[in-house]
Short mmCIF file of C-alpha atoms and ligand atoms in Angstrom, two decimals:
data_model
loop_
_atom_site.label_atom_id
_atom_site.label_comp_id
_atom_site.label_asym_id
_atom_site.label_seq_id
_atom_site.Cartn_x
_atom_site.Cartn_y
_atom_site.Cartn_z
CA MET C 1 0.24 0.15 0.11
CA ARG C 2 2.74 2.04 1.18
CA ASP C 3 4.66 1.53 -1.70
CA GLY C 4 1.87 2.06 -4.17
CA LEU C 5 1.80 5.06 -2.80
CA VAL C 6 5.13 5.87 -3.43
CA ARG C 7 4.77 4.46 -7.22
CA GLN C 8 2.27 6.84 -7.86
CA HIS C 9 4.16 9.83 -6.21
CA HIS C 10 7.21 8.88 -8.54
CA ARG C 11 4.96 8.54 -11.70
CA THR C 12 4.27 12.40 -11.16
CA LEU C 13 7.25 13.12 -10.41
CA ARG C 14 8.91 11.57 -13.19
CA LEU C 15 6.79 14.48 -16.09
CA LEU C 16 9.17 16.37 -14.07
CA GLY C 17 12.31 15.19 -15.68
CA SER C 18 15.04 13.59 -14.31
CA LEU C 19 16.26 17.05 -10.86
CA LEU C 20 13.43 15.94 -9.21
CA LEU C 21 13.62 12.20 -9.69
CA VAL C 22 16.60 12.64 -6.73
CA ALA C 23 13.74 14.28 -4.63
CA VAL C 24 11.83 11.30 -5.20
CA GLY C 25 15.02 8.96 -3.48
CA VAL C 26 15.03 11.44 -0.29
CA CYS C 27 11.06 11.95 -0.04
CA ALA C 28 10.50 7.60 -0.30
CA THR C 29 12.85 7.57 2.77
CA GLY C 30 11.52 10.71 4.27
CA ALA C 31 7.74 8.38 4.21
CA ALA C 32 10.02 5.52 5.48
CA PRO C 33 7.38 4.37 8.85
CA ALA C 34 8.89 4.25 11.99
CA ARG C 35 7.96 0.62 12.12
CA ALA C 36 10.04 -0.74 9.39
CA ALA C 37 12.33 -3.32 10.27
CA ALA C 38 15.69 -2.18 11.72
CA PRO C 39 18.49 -2.69 8.79
CA THR C 40 20.82 -5.81 9.15
CA PRO C 41 23.84 -5.02 11.15
CA LEU C 42 26.78 -4.78 9.18
CA ASP C 43 28.38 -7.86 11.34
CA ARG C 44 25.34 -10.04 10.31
CA VAL C 45 27.17 -11.40 7.08
CA VAL C 46 28.45 -14.65 6.69
CA PRO C 47 31.51 -14.99 6.45
CA ALA C 48 31.89 -12.42 8.99
CA PRO C 49 33.76 -10.16 7.73
CA ALA C 50 37.52 -9.30 8.40
CA SER C 51 36.16 -5.94 10.52
CA VAL C 52 33.21 -3.51 10.26
CA THR C 53 32.58 -0.03 11.72
CA PRO C 54 28.74 0.81 11.69
CA GLY C 55 27.47 4.15 12.04
CA GLY C 56 25.57 6.56 10.69
CA ALA C 57 22.17 6.71 9.17
CA PRO C 58 21.84 4.28 6.81
CA TYR C 59 21.21 3.98 2.84
CA ARG C 60 17.95 3.37 0.92
CA ILE C 61 17.43 1.94 -2.05
CA THR C 62 14.68 3.48 -4.04
CA ARG C 63 12.80 3.96 -7.37
CA GLY C 64 15.79 6.87 -8.38
CA THR C 65 18.70 4.83 -7.56
CA HIS C 66 21.28 3.55 -10.49
CA ILE C 67 24.50 1.87 -9.53
CA ARG C 68 27.69 3.36 -10.61
CA VAL C 69 30.63 1.33 -12.57
CA ASP C 70 33.73 2.54 -14.20
CA GLY C 71 36.05 0.24 -15.18
CA PRO C 72 37.09 -2.63 -17.20
CA ARG C 73 34.14 -4.81 -18.67
CA GLU C 74 34.63 -7.73 -15.71
CA ALA C 75 33.47 -4.57 -13.54
CA ARG C 76 30.93 -3.84 -15.88
CA GLN C 77 30.05 -6.93 -15.13
CA VAL C 78 29.83 -6.81 -11.75
CA ALA C 79 27.24 -4.50 -11.55
CA GLN C 80 25.21 -6.05 -14.23
CA TYR C 81 24.98 -8.82 -11.91
CA LEU C 82 23.91 -7.50 -9.21
CA ALA C 83 21.41 -5.34 -11.05
CA ASP C 84 20.48 -9.20 -11.78
CA ILE C 85 19.36 -9.65 -8.54
CA LEU C 86 18.28 -6.19 -7.36
CA ARG C 87 15.34 -5.63 -10.16
CA PRO C 88 13.22 -8.63 -9.72
CA SER C 89 12.18 -7.83 -5.99
CA THR C 90 12.80 -4.39 -6.10
CA GLY C 91 10.76 -3.86 -9.51
CA TYR C 92 12.84 -0.91 -9.67
CA ARG C 93 15.30 -0.29 -12.92
CA LEU C 94 18.19 0.45 -11.64
CA PRO C 95 20.50 1.69 -14.31
CA VAL C 96 23.98 0.42 -14.61
CA THR C 97 25.35 3.90 -15.49
CA THR C 98 29.26 4.95 -15.24
CA ARG C 99 28.48 8.58 -14.14
CA GLY C 100 26.00 10.26 -11.38
CA GLU C 101 26.94 11.21 -7.81
CA GLY C 102 25.17 9.07 -5.26
CA GLY C 103 23.06 5.69 -5.49
CA ILE C 104 25.61 2.37 -5.97
CA ARG C 105 28.68 3.14 -6.27
CA LEU C 106 30.94 -0.12 -7.70
CA ALA C 107 34.72 1.14 -7.94
CA LEU C 108 37.80 -0.41 -8.76
CA THR C 109 40.29 1.44 -6.56
CA ARG C 110 44.47 0.74 -5.70
CA GLY C 111 43.80 0.87 -1.60
CA ASP C 112 45.52 -2.16 0.19
CA PHE C 113 42.72 -5.12 -0.29
CA GLY C 114 45.01 -7.37 -1.69
CA ALA C 115 43.21 -9.47 -4.58
CA GLU C 116 40.42 -10.69 -3.01
CA GLY C 117 39.41 -8.03 -0.37
CA TYR C 118 36.69 -4.51 -0.93
CA ARG C 119 35.42 -2.13 1.27
CA LEU C 120 31.53 -1.12 1.47
CA SER C 121 30.87 1.78 2.54
CA SER C 122 27.05 3.25 2.81
CA SER C 123 25.23 6.17 3.98
CA PRO C 124 22.48 8.30 3.43
CA ARG C 125 23.89 9.48 0.11
CA ALA C 126 25.42 6.31 -1.31
CA VAL C 127 26.62 2.73 -1.01
CA THR C 128 30.25 2.84 -2.06
CA ILE C 129 31.96 -0.60 -2.94
CA SER C 130 35.50 -0.58 -3.34
CA ALA C 131 38.09 -2.93 -4.82
CA ARG C 132 41.37 -3.86 -6.59
CA THR C 133 39.20 -5.53 -8.03
CA PRO C 134 37.13 -7.05 -9.98
CA ALA C 135 36.62 -10.21 -7.87
CA GLY C 136 36.58 -7.98 -4.64
CA LEU C 137 33.72 -6.11 -6.46
CA PHE C 138 31.73 -8.99 -6.74
CA HIS C 139 32.51 -10.31 -3.20
CA GLY C 140 31.69 -6.96 -1.80
CA VAL C 141 28.41 -7.14 -3.74
CA GLN C 142 27.62 -10.44 -1.89
CA THR C 143 28.23 -8.79 1.35
CA LEU C 144 25.67 -6.09 0.37
CA ARG C 145 23.12 -8.63 -0.78
CA GLN C 146 23.13 -9.90 3.19
CA LEU C 147 22.81 -6.87 4.46
CA LEU C 148 19.10 -6.03 2.41
CA PRO C 149 16.68 -8.46 3.43
CA ALA C 150 16.19 -11.51 2.77
CA ALA C 151 13.36 -10.89 0.15
CA VAL C 152 15.85 -9.14 -2.05
CA GLU C 153 16.55 -13.01 -3.78
CA ARG C 154 13.17 -13.03 -4.66
CA ASP C 155 12.03 -12.97 -8.13
CA THR C 156 8.44 -11.00 -7.78
CA VAL C 157 8.66 -7.76 -6.81
CA GLN C 158 8.41 -7.72 -2.89
CA PRO C 159 6.96 -3.95 -0.62
CA GLY C 160 10.52 -3.35 0.88
CA PRO C 161 12.14 -1.00 1.67
CA TRP C 162 15.58 -1.13 1.19
CA THR C 163 17.96 -0.24 3.78
CA VAL C 164 22.01 -0.94 4.11
CA ALA C 165 22.77 0.01 7.50
CA GLY C 166 25.33 2.95 8.29
CA GLY C 167 28.95 2.63 7.97
CA THR C 168 31.73 0.69 6.69
CA VAL C 169 33.06 -3.13 6.18
CA THR C 170 36.86 -3.30 5.17
CA ASP C 171 36.91 -7.32 3.94
CA THR C 172 39.96 -9.02 2.57
CA PRO C 173 40.50 -13.38 3.13
CA ARG C 174 42.15 -15.23 4.92
CA TYR C 175 43.13 -17.51 2.43
CA GLY C 176 43.11 -18.13 -1.41
CA TRP C 177 42.09 -21.37 -2.06
CA ARG C 178 38.50 -21.65 -0.67
CA GLY C 179 36.63 -24.42 -2.29
CA ALA C 180 33.53 -26.69 -2.89
CA MET C 181 33.74 -29.61 -4.90
CA LEU C 182 30.93 -31.65 -6.50
CA ASP C 183 31.53 -35.32 -7.42
CA VAL C 184 29.70 -35.53 -10.61
CA SER C 185 30.74 -38.90 -11.31
CA ARG C 186 28.61 -41.02 -9.06
CA HIS C 187 25.55 -39.42 -9.29
CA PHE C 188 25.53 -37.36 -12.81
CA PHE C 189 24.63 -32.65 -12.29
CA THR C 190 23.61 -31.55 -15.72
CA VAL C 191 24.73 -28.07 -16.68
CA GLU C 192 22.17 -26.35 -15.38
CA GLN C 193 22.57 -28.54 -11.73
CA VAL C 194 26.07 -27.73 -11.67
CA LYS C 195 24.83 -23.27 -12.64
CA ARG C 196 22.70 -23.59 -9.16
CA TYR C 197 25.38 -24.48 -7.07
CA ILE C 198 27.98 -21.72 -8.48
CA ASP C 199 25.19 -19.25 -7.24
CA GLN C 200 25.16 -21.14 -3.77
CA LEU C 201 28.55 -21.20 -3.39
CA ALA C 202 29.23 -17.25 -5.22
CA LEU C 203 27.05 -15.88 -1.97
CA TYR C 204 29.63 -17.46 0.73
CA LYS C 205 32.69 -15.56 -1.41
CA LEU C 206 34.13 -19.56 -2.29
CA ASN C 207 36.70 -19.23 -5.44
CA LYS C 208 37.21 -23.21 -6.37
CA LEU C 209 34.79 -25.45 -7.89
CA HIS C 210 36.61 -28.42 -8.34
CA LEU C 211 34.89 -31.56 -10.66
CA HIS C 212 35.50 -34.65 -9.97
CA LEU C 213 34.74 -35.46 -13.03
CA SER C 214 36.06 -38.94 -13.62
CA ASP C 215 35.20 -41.95 -11.86
CA ASP C 216 34.60 -45.95 -11.23
CA GLN C 217 31.25 -45.30 -12.09
CA GLY C 218 31.04 -42.85 -14.57
CA TRP C 219 33.33 -41.06 -17.17
CA ARG C 220 31.73 -37.15 -17.47
CA ILE C 221 33.82 -35.27 -19.98
CA ALA C 222 34.01 -35.43 -23.74
CA ILE C 223 37.78 -35.89 -24.84
CA ASP C 224 38.19 -35.86 -28.55
CA SER C 225 40.96 -38.82 -28.59
CA TRP C 226 39.21 -41.36 -26.49
CA PRO C 227 35.75 -40.72 -27.35
CA ARG C 228 34.17 -44.06 -25.32
CA LEU C 229 35.63 -42.31 -22.63
CA ALA C 230 32.58 -40.57 -22.61
CA THR C 231 29.86 -42.37 -24.99
CA TYR C 232 30.74 -45.57 -23.04
CA GLY C 233 32.20 -44.95 -19.95
CA GLY C 234 29.82 -41.43 -18.96
CA SER C 235 26.80 -44.15 -19.75
CA THR C 236 25.99 -44.62 -16.23
CA GLU C 237 25.98 -43.91 -12.85
CA VAL C 238 25.37 -44.87 -9.24
CA GLY C 239 22.20 -47.96 -8.89
CA GLY C 240 22.39 -48.16 -12.91
CA GLY C 241 20.73 -44.60 -14.12
CA PRO C 242 21.76 -43.10 -17.34
CA GLY C 243 24.23 -41.09 -15.89
CA GLY C 244 26.04 -38.87 -19.46
CA HIS C 245 28.93 -36.64 -19.65
CA TYR C 246 29.52 -33.00 -20.28
CA THR C 247 30.72 -31.78 -23.99
CA LYS C 248 33.37 -29.78 -24.45
CA ALA C 249 31.04 -26.95 -25.06
CA ASP C 250 29.48 -28.17 -21.57
CA TYR C 251 32.27 -27.85 -19.72
CA GLN C 252 33.79 -24.81 -20.88
CA GLU C 253 29.99 -23.17 -20.05
CA ILE C 254 30.73 -24.44 -16.90
CA VAL C 255 33.92 -22.86 -16.85
CA ARG C 256 32.42 -19.39 -18.09
CA TYR C 257 29.64 -19.63 -16.33
CA ALA C 258 31.84 -20.03 -12.85
CA ALA C 259 34.58 -17.16 -14.10
CA SER C 260 31.42 -14.89 -14.10
CA ARG C 261 31.24 -15.72 -10.44
CA HIS C 262 34.45 -15.38 -10.10
CA LEU C 263 35.34 -18.83 -9.12
CA GLU C 264 37.86 -20.91 -10.63
CA VAL C 265 37.44 -24.55 -12.49
CA VAL C 266 39.38 -26.96 -10.73
CA PRO C 267 39.55 -29.69 -12.68
CA GLU C 268 40.07 -33.72 -11.34
CA ILE C 269 40.73 -36.70 -13.43
CA ASP C 270 41.18 -39.57 -10.90
CA MET C 271 44.16 -41.85 -10.85
CA PRO C 272 45.73 -44.48 -11.01
CA GLY C 273 42.69 -45.98 -9.05
CA HIS C 274 39.50 -45.36 -9.16
CA THR C 275 39.64 -45.87 -13.02
CA ASN C 276 36.55 -48.24 -13.68
CA ALA C 277 34.76 -46.29 -16.30
CA ALA C 278 37.78 -45.47 -18.69
CA LEU C 279 38.49 -49.28 -18.16
CA ALA C 280 35.51 -50.31 -19.51
CA SER C 281 35.93 -47.94 -21.87
CA TYR C 282 38.66 -49.23 -23.49
CA ALA C 283 39.83 -52.62 -23.32
CA GLU C 284 43.80 -52.05 -24.46
CA LEU C 285 43.76 -49.44 -20.32
CA ASN C 286 43.87 -53.31 -18.48
CA CYS C 287 47.18 -54.58 -17.95
CA ASP C 288 44.86 -58.27 -19.09
CA GLY C 289 43.83 -56.59 -22.14
CA VAL C 290 40.26 -57.03 -20.82
CA ALA C 291 38.13 -54.68 -19.97
CA PRO C 292 35.77 -54.96 -17.26
CA PRO C 293 32.07 -54.45 -17.25
CA LEU C 294 30.16 -51.33 -16.06
CA TYR C 295 30.21 -50.29 -12.64
CA THR C 296 27.07 -48.69 -11.42
CA GLY C 297 27.73 -50.01 -6.51
CA THR C 298 29.58 -47.55 -4.57
CA ALA C 299 32.42 -50.03 -3.31
CA VAL C 300 35.86 -47.86 -3.52
CA GLY C 301 39.92 -48.99 -4.24
CA PHE C 302 39.24 -52.22 -6.71
CA SER C 303 40.33 -50.36 -10.65
CA SER C 304 43.80 -48.89 -11.68
CA LEU C 305 45.25 -48.74 -14.85
CA CYS C 306 48.24 -50.16 -15.60
CA VAL C 307 50.80 -48.98 -14.61
CA GLY C 308 53.61 -51.02 -16.37
CA LYS C 309 52.51 -50.43 -20.26
CA ASP C 310 53.30 -46.89 -22.72
CA VAL C 311 49.18 -46.43 -23.68
CA THR C 312 48.69 -45.68 -19.67
CA TYR C 313 50.82 -42.87 -20.56
CA ASP C 314 49.74 -41.94 -23.97
CA PHE C 315 46.37 -41.97 -22.98
CA VAL C 316 47.18 -39.79 -19.83
CA ASP C 317 48.79 -37.32 -21.83
CA ASP C 318 46.04 -36.79 -24.53
CA VAL C 319 43.18 -36.29 -21.75
CA ILE C 320 45.17 -34.17 -19.73
CA ARG C 321 46.19 -31.76 -23.25
CA GLU C 322 42.50 -31.99 -23.56
CA LEU C 323 41.43 -30.77 -20.23
CA ALA C 324 44.32 -28.35 -19.97
CA ALA C 325 43.51 -26.98 -23.29
CA LEU C 326 39.62 -26.08 -22.38
CA THR C 327 41.05 -25.23 -18.68
CA PRO C 328 41.57 -21.44 -18.26
CA GLY C 329 42.92 -22.34 -14.86
CA ARG C 330 45.66 -22.63 -13.23
CA TYR C 331 45.29 -26.22 -11.13
CA LEU C 332 44.27 -29.40 -12.74
CA HIS C 333 43.86 -32.62 -10.13
CA ILE C 334 44.94 -35.99 -10.49
CA GLY C 335 43.00 -37.76 -8.14
CA GLY C 336 45.53 -40.32 -6.33
CA ASP C 337 43.37 -41.33 -3.80
CA GLU C 338 42.46 -45.36 -2.30
CA ALA C 339 45.23 -46.80 -5.37
CA HIS C 340 44.28 -49.96 -3.03
CA SER C 341 44.89 -51.81 -5.55
CA THR C 342 48.22 -50.33 -6.82
CA SER C 343 51.39 -51.45 -5.09
CA HIS C 344 53.47 -48.18 -3.71
CA GLU C 345 56.19 -48.14 -6.24
CA ASP C 346 53.80 -48.23 -9.25
CA TYR C 347 52.04 -45.41 -7.41
CA ALA C 348 55.00 -43.54 -7.14
CA ALA C 349 56.00 -44.29 -10.36
CA PHE C 350 53.16 -43.61 -11.62
CA MET C 351 52.78 -40.14 -10.35
CA ASP C 352 56.18 -39.90 -11.13
CA ARG C 353 55.50 -40.06 -15.10
CA VAL C 354 52.57 -38.03 -14.48
CA GLN C 355 52.87 -35.29 -13.29
CA PRO C 356 55.58 -33.76 -15.53
CA ILE C 357 52.89 -34.01 -17.57
CA VAL C 358 50.76 -31.47 -16.33
CA ALA C 359 53.77 -29.22 -15.83
CA LYS C 360 54.33 -30.11 -19.68
CA TYR C 361 50.66 -28.48 -20.80
CA GLY C 362 50.95 -25.57 -18.16
CA LYS C 363 49.63 -26.58 -15.65
CA THR C 364 50.20 -27.08 -11.58
CA VAL C 365 49.11 -30.65 -9.55
CA VAL C 366 46.41 -31.13 -7.09
CA GLY C 367 46.22 -34.32 -5.81
CA TRP C 368 44.86 -36.12 -3.04
CA HIS C 369 46.72 -36.80 -0.02
CA GLN C 370 48.17 -40.19 -0.59
CA LEU C 371 50.55 -37.57 -3.12
CA THR C 372 52.57 -36.88 -0.61
CA GLY C 373 53.34 -41.15 0.19
CA ALA C 374 54.78 -40.48 -3.81
CA ALA C 375 57.11 -37.98 -4.42
CA PRO C 376 54.46 -34.49 -5.38
CA ALA C 377 56.17 -32.24 -7.55
CA GLU C 378 57.49 -29.00 -6.96
CA GLY C 379 54.29 -26.29 -6.34
CA ALA C 380 51.71 -29.23 -6.13
CA LEU C 381 48.96 -29.03 -3.29
CA ALA C 382 48.05 -32.17 -1.78
CA GLN C 383 44.35 -32.24 -0.95
CA TYR C 384 44.01 -33.51 3.06
CA TRP C 385 40.82 -35.74 4.04
CA GLY C 386 42.15 -37.58 6.90
CA LEU C 387 40.14 -37.01 10.19
CA ASP C 388 41.24 -37.73 13.48
CA ARG C 389 42.13 -41.43 13.34
CA THR C 390 43.66 -41.53 10.68
CA SER C 391 46.96 -42.92 11.57
CA ALA C 392 50.03 -41.33 12.90
CA GLN C 393 52.12 -42.26 10.56
CA GLU C 394 49.77 -40.58 7.89
CA LYS C 395 48.96 -37.57 8.82
CA ALA C 396 53.50 -37.50 9.56
CA ARG C 397 53.46 -37.67 5.97
CA VAL C 398 51.60 -35.15 5.11
CA VAL C 399 53.30 -32.47 7.39
CA LYS C 400 56.34 -33.53 6.59
CA ALA C 401 55.39 -33.09 2.69
CA ALA C 402 54.12 -29.06 3.79
CA GLN C 403 57.40 -28.66 5.78
CA ASN C 404 59.47 -29.54 2.32
CA GLY C 405 56.58 -27.08 0.33
CA THR C 406 53.76 -28.63 -0.54
CA GLY C 407 50.83 -26.43 -0.19
CA LEU C 408 48.44 -27.91 1.76
CA VAL C 409 43.93 -28.07 1.39
CA LEU C 410 42.16 -28.94 3.94
CA SER C 411 39.45 -30.89 3.76
CA PRO C 412 39.23 -33.18 6.92
CA ALA C 413 36.27 -35.83 6.07
CA ASP C 414 34.94 -35.64 9.61
CA ARG C 415 34.35 -32.16 9.35
CA ALA C 416 34.93 -30.92 5.47
CA TYR C 417 32.87 -33.65 4.01
CA LEU C 418 29.10 -32.36 2.55
CA ASP C 419 28.37 -36.10 2.04
CA MET C 420 28.23 -36.93 5.54
CA LYS C 421 25.10 -37.60 7.58
CA TYR C 422 24.59 -34.86 9.98
CA THR C 423 22.80 -37.64 12.52
CA GLU C 424 21.97 -40.34 11.83
CA ASP C 425 18.13 -39.58 11.09
CA THR C 426 19.59 -38.00 8.10
CA PRO C 427 18.14 -39.66 5.43
CA LEU C 428 20.80 -39.07 2.81
CA GLY C 429 24.32 -39.40 3.07
CA LEU C 430 27.25 -41.66 4.10
CA SER C 431 28.95 -42.10 8.10
CA TRP C 432 32.14 -43.78 7.29
CA ALA C 433 33.34 -40.54 8.74
CA GLY C 434 30.90 -39.98 11.24
CA TYR C 435 27.91 -38.19 12.04
CA VAL C 436 29.38 -34.21 10.62
CA GLU C 437 26.24 -31.74 12.35
CA VAL C 438 26.38 -27.94 11.70
CA ARG C 439 29.04 -26.96 14.80
CA ARG C 440 31.13 -29.79 14.10
CA SER C 441 32.00 -29.04 10.17
CA TYR C 442 32.70 -25.35 12.01
CA ASP C 443 34.37 -25.54 15.14
CA TRP C 444 38.20 -25.83 13.60
CA ASP C 445 40.87 -23.99 12.87
CA PRO C 446 42.72 -24.61 9.32
CA GLY C 447 45.43 -22.82 10.63
CA THR C 448 46.24 -25.66 14.02
CA TYR C 449 44.86 -28.45 12.70
CA LEU C 450 47.79 -30.34 11.34
CA PRO C 451 50.21 -30.04 14.18
CA GLY C 452 53.78 -29.02 12.38
CA VAL C 453 52.67 -27.62 9.22
CA PRO C 454 54.41 -24.22 8.72
CA GLU C 455 52.00 -21.30 8.35
CA GLY C 456 51.84 -20.31 5.43
CA ALA C 457 51.99 -24.18 4.16
CA VAL C 458 47.98 -24.13 4.00
CA LYS C 459 46.31 -22.43 1.21
CA GLY C 460 42.56 -23.34 1.87
CA VAL C 461 39.70 -25.36 2.92
CA GLU C 462 36.97 -26.91 0.89
CA ALA C 463 34.25 -28.94 1.18
CA PRO C 464 33.63 -31.79 -1.23
CA LEU C 465 30.20 -33.39 -1.91
CA TRP C 466 30.64 -36.87 -3.12
CA SER C 467 27.12 -38.01 -4.40
CA GLU C 468 26.82 -41.54 -4.25
CA THR C 469 23.55 -40.97 -2.58
CA LEU C 470 22.92 -37.21 -4.22
CA GLU C 471 20.55 -37.43 -7.60
CA ASP C 472 19.52 -33.90 -7.83
CA SER C 473 20.02 -30.07 -6.70
CA GLY C 474 17.88 -31.27 -3.43
CA HIS C 475 19.69 -33.41 -2.41
CA ILE C 476 23.12 -31.28 -3.02
CA GLU C 477 21.60 -28.39 -1.05
CA PHE C 478 20.35 -30.16 1.42
CA MET C 479 23.85 -31.65 2.53
CA ALA C 480 25.64 -28.30 1.72
CA PHE C 481 23.07 -26.34 3.73
CA PRO C 482 24.14 -25.09 6.87
CA ARG C 483 27.38 -26.85 6.60
CA LEU C 484 28.66 -25.09 2.93
CA PRO C 485 28.36 -21.59 4.64
CA GLY C 486 30.47 -22.30 7.74
CA VAL C 487 33.72 -24.24 5.28
CA ALA C 488 33.35 -20.80 3.05
CA GLU C 489 33.75 -18.36 6.49
CA LEU C 490 36.46 -20.98 7.55
CA GLY C 491 38.43 -19.44 4.37
CA TRP C 492 37.65 -16.52 4.36
CA SER C 493 37.37 -14.82 8.10
CA PRO C 494 39.97 -14.33 9.87
CA ALA C 495 40.67 -16.66 12.81
CA ASP C 496 39.94 -13.59 15.53
CA THR C 497 36.05 -13.89 14.34
CA HIS C 498 35.83 -17.31 15.23
CA ASP C 499 33.43 -18.19 17.61
CA TRP C 500 30.41 -20.93 17.70
CA GLU C 501 27.90 -18.90 19.39
CA ARG C 502 27.95 -15.97 17.56
CA TYR C 503 28.68 -18.12 14.25
CA LYS C 504 25.18 -19.79 14.77
CA VAL C 505 23.33 -16.78 15.54
CA ARG C 506 24.49 -15.07 11.83
CA LEU C 507 24.01 -18.47 10.44
CA ALA C 508 20.07 -18.47 11.35
CA ALA C 509 19.62 -14.86 9.75
CA GLN C 510 20.99 -17.03 6.35
CA ALA C 511 17.58 -18.79 7.11
CA GLU C 512 15.39 -17.15 5.16
CA ARG C 513 17.20 -16.11 2.55
CA TRP C 514 18.06 -19.78 1.70
CA ASN C 515 13.94 -20.15 1.66
CA ALA C 516 13.26 -17.29 -0.12
CA LEU C 517 16.33 -18.95 -3.46
CA GLY C 518 14.62 -21.68 -2.77
CA ILE C 519 17.61 -23.92 -1.40
CA GLU C 520 16.73 -26.61 0.61
CA TRP C 521 18.64 -26.89 3.87
CA TYR C 522 19.07 -29.18 7.21
CA ARG C 523 16.43 -28.11 10.43
CA SER C 524 19.62 -28.64 12.43
CA PRO C 525 18.55 -28.16 15.98
CA GLN C 526 21.56 -26.73 16.84
CA VAL C 527 20.94 -23.58 15.31
CA PRO C 528 18.76 -20.75 16.64
CA TRP C 529 16.44 -20.68 13.57
CA GLY C 530 13.92 -18.82 15.20
CA ALA C 531 10.33 -18.63 12.59
CA GLN C 532 11.95 -19.55 9.47
C1 LIG Y 601 36.51 -40.52 -0.14
C2 LIG Y 601 37.00 -41.76 -1.49
C3 LIG Y 601 35.75 -41.05 -2.50
C4 LIG Y 601 34.36 -41.09 -1.85
C5 LIG Y 601 34.27 -40.65 -0.26
C6 LIG Y 601 33.00 -40.89 0.02
C7 LIG Y 601 38.00 -39.59 -1.56
C8 LIG Y 601 39.08 -38.94 -1.33
N1 LIG Y 601 37.94 -41.17 -2.21
O1 LIG Y 601 37.12 -39.24 0.04
O2 LIG Y 601 35.55 -41.91 -3.54
O3 LIG Y 601 33.52 -41.07 -2.43
O4 LIG Y 601 35.05 -40.56 0.53
O5 LIG Y 601 32.57 -39.76 1.73
#
């Protein structure tokens, strides 16, 4: 009703020209009823910002607001992305402009923001997001989103008001690697489903999308020189469904979309184990020359490429060459976990031959932490997926590699694995690493998690989501929410903001946003959700 009046008021004034449009903004602000909900406090954001200085009167988005941006195309794309979020729910035009005073402003500046940091300042005249890079602007936009009412996420016009609390947020991430992994092999997910997840990752300032593209149950990426990998090796999935694979164009569309959300795609081809789909597609890859049948179960550790055959390395070279050519990002993940059917000597010999191939095609090796049992290449990263009960010997190997220069990405299975059940009653997921409730997944410190690891060796965190039991976006979301934002916070926020009691309140406030976005989520009893 009030909004209707403001709209009518506005229509009349529009006739009087652009000068008066500014007046409408002021007038609408003045018309705010006293009982309008207080704006979201600047520190009620996930991940917790590095520094918040509240103060001053709020800013309000009105029918007259424009989004001003100057700078390269990537910066304008961030402005466009923001406009696309705000327009449907506010019903305002929100033109993206290169000049004008006040309004929402995205500014690339020289400041001391780091590669991904930003500053957001809000006052009655303007909200300004400043950053050194478009990625920083993009992360600032995520903060702005969370400072607006959750209804801003809806795709139909909502009543507002659209107020941003006054003050300044200055923010920069703790780690450069803030990842999520999606297993598209055990069950295949379409490009649209992957895009939906990408949008959800972006909301929490994640910057890496690791795609587990091959496993025993399915090969999911077209490789021209070995076409049966996708057409045959990709033709099923866990449970015997039809599976599927990405064409090169599909994969590039995912890469492009991820980049538009400032996420880098890290493709993984798991080897030498977890390769039944490849072994089934080409008999010559098997030591005995006999192709096994396709596999639709969930056991692990039974398959291996034939380490002693030269054709194995021709195969690996072709796959890595084609995949590297499709991947603008720096990393290529070669798996290396659970090679239980490969002897230690063969495993080490295989990694010695394969890692230089990755380097030859200009990429940096990432491997599961078993790679530290071989000789990790210089600059390689190891992804730690152990858990409390992992043997001291295995942990010591990882720590030693870190001391010798191997960077670590931390994905402890009993903390960061999003496919673990929350409790014994969780209808989806696995429990080999135990039950992982929301507090457990949040309440650890990547900086001190593995004692003896030098500080700079921890490159960040990643939340893997394995899909043995997951078949659609609803399943993905139910396992990721609410744990994913917690892992994102571990990767982004300074260690001194870590506090479960405060975190759970900020987390609870996110639920209304998930509802507005249609995201499925698990209503953990550990979190004070309120009325949502
Ligand atoms: C393990 C295993 C995967 C399973 C996953 C299920 C790693 C690195 N290898 O994690 O094959 O899908 O557990 O939680």
